[in-house]
Amino acid sequence: MNRPRTWPAHVLLAAGALVMLAPFALQLVVSLQTLPDSLRVPPRFTPSWQWSNFADVFRTVPLARQFLNTVVVTAAVTAGQLLLCSLAAYAFARLRFPGRGAIFLLFLAVLMVPGELFIIPRYEIMQGLGWLNTLQALIAPGVFGAFGTFLLRQFFLTLPRELDEAARLDGANPLQVYWHIMLPLVRPGLLALGLLTVMWSWSSLLWPLVVNTDPEMMTLSAGLASLRGQFQTNFPILFAGAVVASLPVIVLFVVMQRHLIAGIAFTGSKG
C-alpha cells in the first residue's frame, strides 16, 4: 500500500518549530553573556557562561517575593475562573430562564472590547476600595471572564439532557446536579481553561504595572519590566530574570499540552 508522502509537512513543521524556539534560545544565550558581549554589533550568538547573572537578578529586584506573589495571584485567579465560569456556563447551557440568549450575547460582546478600556474604571474601583499595592487588586478583576464562560458552556452543551432529568427525578437540585454530575464530566474543559488562565495570569503585565508600584507587591512580569533603564538596560540580568520567570510555565505547558489541545479542539463539537 502506498503511503502518502508526509515529509514536506514534517519539514515545514520543523522549520516553524525552530522559528518559534529561536527567541527562547536567544533569551537563554543572552542571559549567560556579559554586558559588553550583549551589546556587540554585529551581535554575538554564543554565551559567555556568566552564571552570576542569575544571582544578580535576585539582588537587583526582590525576585523571590515577586515569584511568590505571582504564584499566589495565578492560583487565586485560576481557582476563581474555574468556579465562577463553570457556574455561569452551567446556567447558560443547562438552565432555562427568560433572556438567557440575550444575556449570553452580551457576555460574548465583552470579548470584542479591548481590555485596555477597562483599566481606568478598574483602577478607580481599586483606589476606592483602598486596594492599590495589594494582591487582591491583581486577583479580583481576573476571577471571572467571558471567554471561560463560553469555553465551558460548549462542554456542558455536549452532555445529554437525560443526565439532568435522571438527577432531578432522584431529588437533586440544580446546584447538586452541577457539582456532582456535570462538573466531573467536563474535566477536559476545566483543564484547558485552567492551563490557559495560568499562562495568561502568569504573563500579565499591563494591569500589574498600573495598580501596583511597590516592588514588594509586584508580580514577576512587572518586576522584570522595571529592570529596563531610561538610558541603558542590563540585558543579561533582564534576560536571566526572564528565564527564571518563564521556566515554570514552559514546564507546565510541556507536561499538560495534550490536555490543552484536546480541550480546545473539543469545544467546537457542538454549538
Short mmCIF file of C-alpha atoms in Angstrom, two decimals:
data_model
loop_
_atom_site.label_atom_id
_atom_site.label_comp_id
_atom_site.label_asym_id
_atom_site.label_seq_id
_atom_site.Cartn_x
_atom_site.Cartn_y
_atom_site.Cartn_z
CA MET A 1 0.00 0.00 0.00
CA ASN A 2 1.37 3.40 -0.97
CA ARG A 3 1.64 5.75 1.95
CA PRO A 4 1.22 9.46 1.32
CA ARG A 5 4.43 11.42 1.48
CA THR A 6 4.35 13.39 4.70
CA TRP A 7 7.95 14.57 4.78
CA PRO A 8 7.15 18.02 3.31
CA ALA A 9 4.71 18.62 6.13
CA HIS A 10 7.27 17.45 8.70
CA VAL A 11 9.92 19.73 7.23
CA LEU A 12 7.53 22.68 7.33
CA LEU A 13 6.53 21.94 10.91
CA ALA A 14 10.16 21.55 11.96
CA ALA A 15 11.02 24.90 10.38
CA GLY A 16 8.10 26.52 12.17
CA ALA A 17 9.21 24.97 15.47
CA LEU A 18 12.72 26.37 15.02
CA VAL A 19 11.32 29.84 14.35
CA MET A 20 9.16 29.61 17.48
CA LEU A 21 12.05 28.35 19.63
CA ALA A 22 14.58 30.92 18.38
CA PRO A 23 13.51 33.71 20.81
CA PHE A 24 13.77 31.34 23.78
CA ALA A 25 17.22 30.18 22.66
CA LEU A 26 18.37 33.80 22.24
CA GLN A 27 16.97 34.64 25.68
CA LEU A 28 19.00 31.83 27.25
CA VAL A 29 22.18 32.80 25.38
CA VAL A 30 21.96 36.49 26.37
CA SER A 31 21.24 35.55 29.99
CA LEU A 32 24.68 33.89 30.09
CA GLN A 33 26.57 36.75 28.44
CA THR A 34 28.43 39.72 29.89
CA LEU A 35 27.01 43.19 29.30
CA PRO A 36 29.64 44.16 26.67
CA ASP A 37 29.01 40.90 24.78
CA SER A 38 25.25 41.51 24.75
CA LEU A 39 25.79 44.96 23.19
CA ARG A 40 28.15 43.87 20.41
CA VAL A 41 27.47 44.86 16.82
CA PRO A 42 27.20 42.54 14.98
CA PRO A 43 25.57 40.53 17.78
CA ARG A 44 27.23 37.54 19.37
CA PHE A 45 25.16 34.36 19.47
CA THR A 46 27.34 32.34 21.86
CA PRO A 47 27.18 32.51 25.68
CA SER A 48 29.97 33.84 27.88
CA TRP A 49 28.84 31.49 30.67
CA GLN A 50 28.25 34.36 33.06
CA TRP A 51 26.26 32.35 35.60
CA SER A 52 26.43 35.20 38.13
CA ASN A 53 23.67 36.97 36.15
CA PHE A 54 21.10 34.69 37.78
CA ALA A 55 22.34 35.64 41.25
CA ASP A 56 22.50 39.32 40.32
CA VAL A 57 18.86 39.44 39.26
CA PHE A 58 17.81 38.29 42.75
CA ARG A 59 19.91 41.12 44.24
CA THR A 60 18.62 43.74 41.81
CA VAL A 61 14.90 43.14 42.41
CA PRO A 62 13.03 41.17 45.12
CA LEU A 63 12.57 38.31 42.65
CA ALA A 64 11.79 35.67 45.28
CA ARG A 65 8.94 37.80 46.71
CA GLN A 66 7.68 38.61 43.24
CA PHE A 67 7.76 34.92 42.34
CA LEU A 68 5.63 34.15 45.42
CA ASN A 69 3.23 36.98 44.53
CA THR A 70 2.85 35.57 41.02
CA VAL A 71 2.14 32.08 42.34
CA VAL A 72 -0.50 33.35 44.77
CA VAL A 73 -2.19 35.58 42.19
CA THR A 74 -2.13 32.89 39.50
CA ALA A 75 -3.54 30.23 41.83
CA ALA A 76 -6.33 32.51 43.09
CA VAL A 77 -7.28 33.75 39.61
CA THR A 78 -7.32 30.22 38.21
CA ALA A 79 -9.47 28.90 41.05
CA GLY A 80 -11.90 31.80 40.64
CA GLN A 81 -12.13 31.31 36.88
CA LEU A 82 -12.82 27.58 37.22
CA LEU A 83 -15.54 28.08 39.83
CA LEU A 84 -17.34 31.19 38.60
CA CYS A 85 -17.04 30.50 34.88
CA SER A 86 -18.26 26.93 35.31
CA LEU A 87 -21.27 28.13 37.31
CA ALA A 88 -22.18 30.71 34.66
CA ALA A 89 -21.55 28.23 31.83
CA TYR A 90 -23.76 25.63 33.50
CA ALA A 91 -26.58 28.17 33.86
CA PHE A 92 -26.35 29.23 30.20
CA ALA A 93 -26.13 25.67 28.89
CA ARG A 94 -28.45 23.66 31.14
CA LEU A 95 -30.92 26.02 32.82
CA ARG A 96 -33.82 27.80 31.16
CA PHE A 97 -34.65 31.36 32.22
CA PRO A 98 -36.01 34.48 30.48
CA GLY A 99 -33.45 36.37 28.40
CA ARG A 100 -30.85 33.61 28.50
CA GLY A 101 -29.83 34.07 24.87
CA ALA A 102 -29.66 37.86 25.05
CA ILE A 103 -27.59 37.81 28.23
CA PHE A 104 -25.18 35.31 26.71
CA LEU A 105 -24.76 37.53 23.65
CA LEU A 106 -23.84 40.38 25.98
CA PHE A 107 -21.21 38.13 27.53
CA LEU A 108 -19.78 37.41 24.10
CA ALA A 109 -19.82 41.12 23.25
CA VAL A 110 -17.34 41.71 26.07
CA LEU A 111 -14.81 39.67 24.09
CA MET A 112 -14.96 42.29 21.33
CA VAL A 113 -13.96 45.14 23.66
CA PRO A 114 -10.20 45.79 24.14
CA GLY A 115 -9.16 45.12 27.71
CA GLU A 116 -7.30 48.44 27.89
CA LEU A 117 -10.66 50.27 28.01
CA PHE A 118 -11.36 48.77 31.43
CA ILE A 119 -8.10 49.89 33.05
CA ILE A 120 -9.22 53.34 34.24
CA PRO A 121 -12.59 52.17 35.72
CA ARG A 122 -10.86 49.24 37.39
CA TYR A 123 -8.17 51.50 38.81
CA GLU A 124 -10.76 53.87 40.25
CA ILE A 125 -12.60 50.95 41.84
CA MET A 126 -9.38 49.60 43.40
CA GLN A 127 -8.46 53.08 44.61
CA GLY A 128 -11.90 53.50 46.18
CA LEU A 129 -11.56 50.16 47.95
CA GLY A 130 -8.07 51.04 49.18
CA TRP A 131 -6.60 48.06 47.35
CA LEU A 132 -3.74 49.75 45.50
CA ASN A 133 -0.43 47.92 46.01
CA THR A 134 -2.20 44.78 47.23
CA LEU A 135 -2.54 41.29 45.83
CA GLN A 136 -6.33 41.45 45.86
CA ALA A 137 -6.13 44.25 43.29
CA LEU A 138 -4.42 41.77 40.97
CA ILE A 139 -6.77 38.90 41.79
CA ALA A 140 -10.27 40.43 41.81
CA PRO A 141 -10.51 41.62 38.16
CA GLY A 142 -9.35 38.25 36.83
CA VAL A 143 -11.51 35.74 38.71
CA PHE A 144 -14.23 35.79 36.05
CA GLY A 145 -14.13 36.04 32.27
CA ALA A 146 -16.44 35.82 29.27
CA PHE A 147 -14.05 33.54 27.40
CA GLY A 148 -14.01 30.97 30.19
CA THR A 149 -17.80 31.01 30.33
CA PHE A 150 -18.03 30.45 26.57
CA LEU A 151 -15.44 27.67 26.63
CA LEU A 152 -17.12 25.68 29.39
CA ARG A 153 -20.60 26.29 28.01
CA GLN A 154 -19.57 24.41 24.88
CA PHE A 155 -18.64 21.41 27.03
CA PHE A 156 -21.87 21.46 29.00
CA LEU A 157 -23.85 21.55 25.74
CA THR A 158 -22.34 18.23 24.67
CA LEU A 159 -23.76 16.37 27.69
CA PRO A 160 -27.10 14.58 27.18
CA ARG A 161 -30.21 16.09 28.74
CA GLU A 162 -31.13 12.73 30.19
CA LEU A 163 -28.50 13.22 32.89
CA ASP A 164 -30.30 16.30 34.25
CA GLU A 165 -33.68 14.61 34.12
CA ALA A 166 -32.47 11.48 35.88
CA ALA A 167 -30.80 13.50 38.64
CA ARG A 168 -33.90 15.61 39.22
CA LEU A 169 -36.08 12.53 39.41
CA ASP A 170 -33.76 11.37 42.20
CA GLY A 171 -34.41 14.61 44.06
CA ALA A 172 -31.26 16.57 43.19
CA ASN A 173 -31.50 20.34 42.90
CA PRO A 174 -29.70 22.26 40.10
CA LEU A 175 -26.66 23.01 42.28
CA GLN A 176 -26.28 19.34 43.19
CA VAL A 177 -26.60 18.36 39.52
CA TYR A 178 -23.90 20.87 38.64
CA TRP A 179 -21.45 19.82 41.35
CA HIS A 180 -21.87 16.05 41.50
CA ILE A 181 -22.78 15.14 37.91
CA MET A 182 -21.96 17.83 35.36
CA LEU A 183 -18.69 19.19 36.70
CA PRO A 184 -16.80 15.85 36.71
CA LEU A 185 -17.92 15.22 33.11
CA VAL A 186 -16.39 18.47 31.79
CA ARG A 187 -12.97 17.84 33.28
CA PRO A 188 -11.18 18.30 29.89
CA GLY A 189 -12.69 21.77 29.61
CA LEU A 190 -11.69 22.63 33.17
CA LEU A 191 -8.12 21.53 32.46
CA ALA A 192 -7.99 23.57 29.26
CA LEU A 193 -9.39 26.68 30.93
CA GLY A 194 -7.09 26.21 33.92
CA LEU A 195 -3.97 26.00 31.75
CA LEU A 196 -4.98 28.98 29.64
CA THR A 197 -5.70 31.01 32.78
CA VAL A 198 -2.37 30.08 34.35
CA MET A 199 -0.46 31.18 31.24
CA TRP A 200 -2.46 34.40 30.93
CA SER A 201 -2.23 35.34 34.61
CA TRP A 202 1.47 34.42 34.91
CA SER A 203 2.46 36.67 31.99
CA SER A 204 0.01 39.54 32.62
CA LEU A 205 1.91 42.84 32.51
CA LEU A 206 -0.15 45.98 31.91
CA TRP A 207 -2.58 45.78 34.83
CA PRO A 208 0.09 44.77 37.43
CA LEU A 209 2.24 47.71 36.27
CA VAL A 210 -0.65 50.15 36.71
CA VAL A 211 -2.12 49.03 40.01
CA ASN A 212 1.00 48.03 41.99
CA THR A 213 4.04 50.31 42.15
CA ASP A 214 5.66 48.81 45.26
CA PRO A 215 8.36 46.29 44.14
CA GLU A 216 7.45 44.02 47.06
CA MET A 217 3.88 43.71 45.74
CA MET A 218 4.71 43.32 42.05
CA THR A 219 4.44 40.14 40.01
CA LEU A 220 7.34 38.74 38.00
CA SER A 221 6.37 40.36 34.71
CA ALA A 222 6.04 43.82 36.27
CA GLY A 223 9.22 43.38 38.30
CA LEU A 224 11.22 42.42 35.24
CA ALA A 225 9.80 45.36 33.30
CA SER A 226 11.18 47.66 35.99
CA LEU A 227 14.71 46.47 35.11
CA ARG A 228 14.60 48.46 31.85
CA GLY A 229 16.52 51.68 32.42
CA GLN A 230 15.83 55.05 30.83
CA PHE A 231 19.23 55.26 29.13
CA GLN A 232 20.71 51.76 29.42
CA THR A 233 19.43 48.30 30.23
CA ASN A 234 21.49 45.42 31.60
CA PHE A 235 20.12 42.86 29.16
CA PRO A 236 21.95 39.80 30.59
CA ILE A 237 20.37 40.36 34.02
CA LEU A 238 16.98 41.16 32.48
CA PHE A 239 17.07 38.00 30.35
CA ALA A 240 18.25 35.91 33.30
CA GLY A 241 15.15 37.02 35.19
CA ALA A 242 13.02 36.24 32.15
CA VAL A 243 14.42 32.70 32.05
CA VAL A 244 13.58 32.18 35.73
CA ALA A 245 10.08 33.62 35.22
CA SER A 246 9.22 31.62 32.09
CA LEU A 247 10.60 28.24 33.17
CA PRO A 248 7.63 27.14 35.38
CA VAL A 249 5.07 27.93 32.67
CA ILE A 250 7.12 26.18 29.99
CA VAL A 251 7.38 23.05 32.13
CA LEU A 252 3.64 23.14 32.89
CA PHE A 253 2.75 23.54 29.21
CA VAL A 254 5.04 20.69 28.12
CA VAL A 255 3.52 18.37 30.72
CA MET A 256 -0.12 19.36 30.09
CA GLN A 257 -0.15 20.30 26.40
CA ARG A 258 -2.08 17.17 25.39
CA HIS A 259 -4.95 18.10 27.70
CA LEU A 260 -4.91 21.70 26.48
CA ILE A 261 -5.09 20.76 22.80
CA ALA A 262 -7.77 18.14 23.42
CA GLY A 263 -9.87 20.56 25.45
CA ILE A 264 -9.71 23.38 22.90
CA ALA A 265 -10.45 21.03 19.99
CA PHE A 266 -13.47 19.60 21.83
CA THR A 267 -15.21 22.98 22.21
CA GLY A 268 -16.25 23.02 18.55
CA SER A 269 -18.09 19.71 18.68
CA LYS A 270 -21.44 21.39 19.43
CA GLY A 271 -22.64 24.98 19.19
#
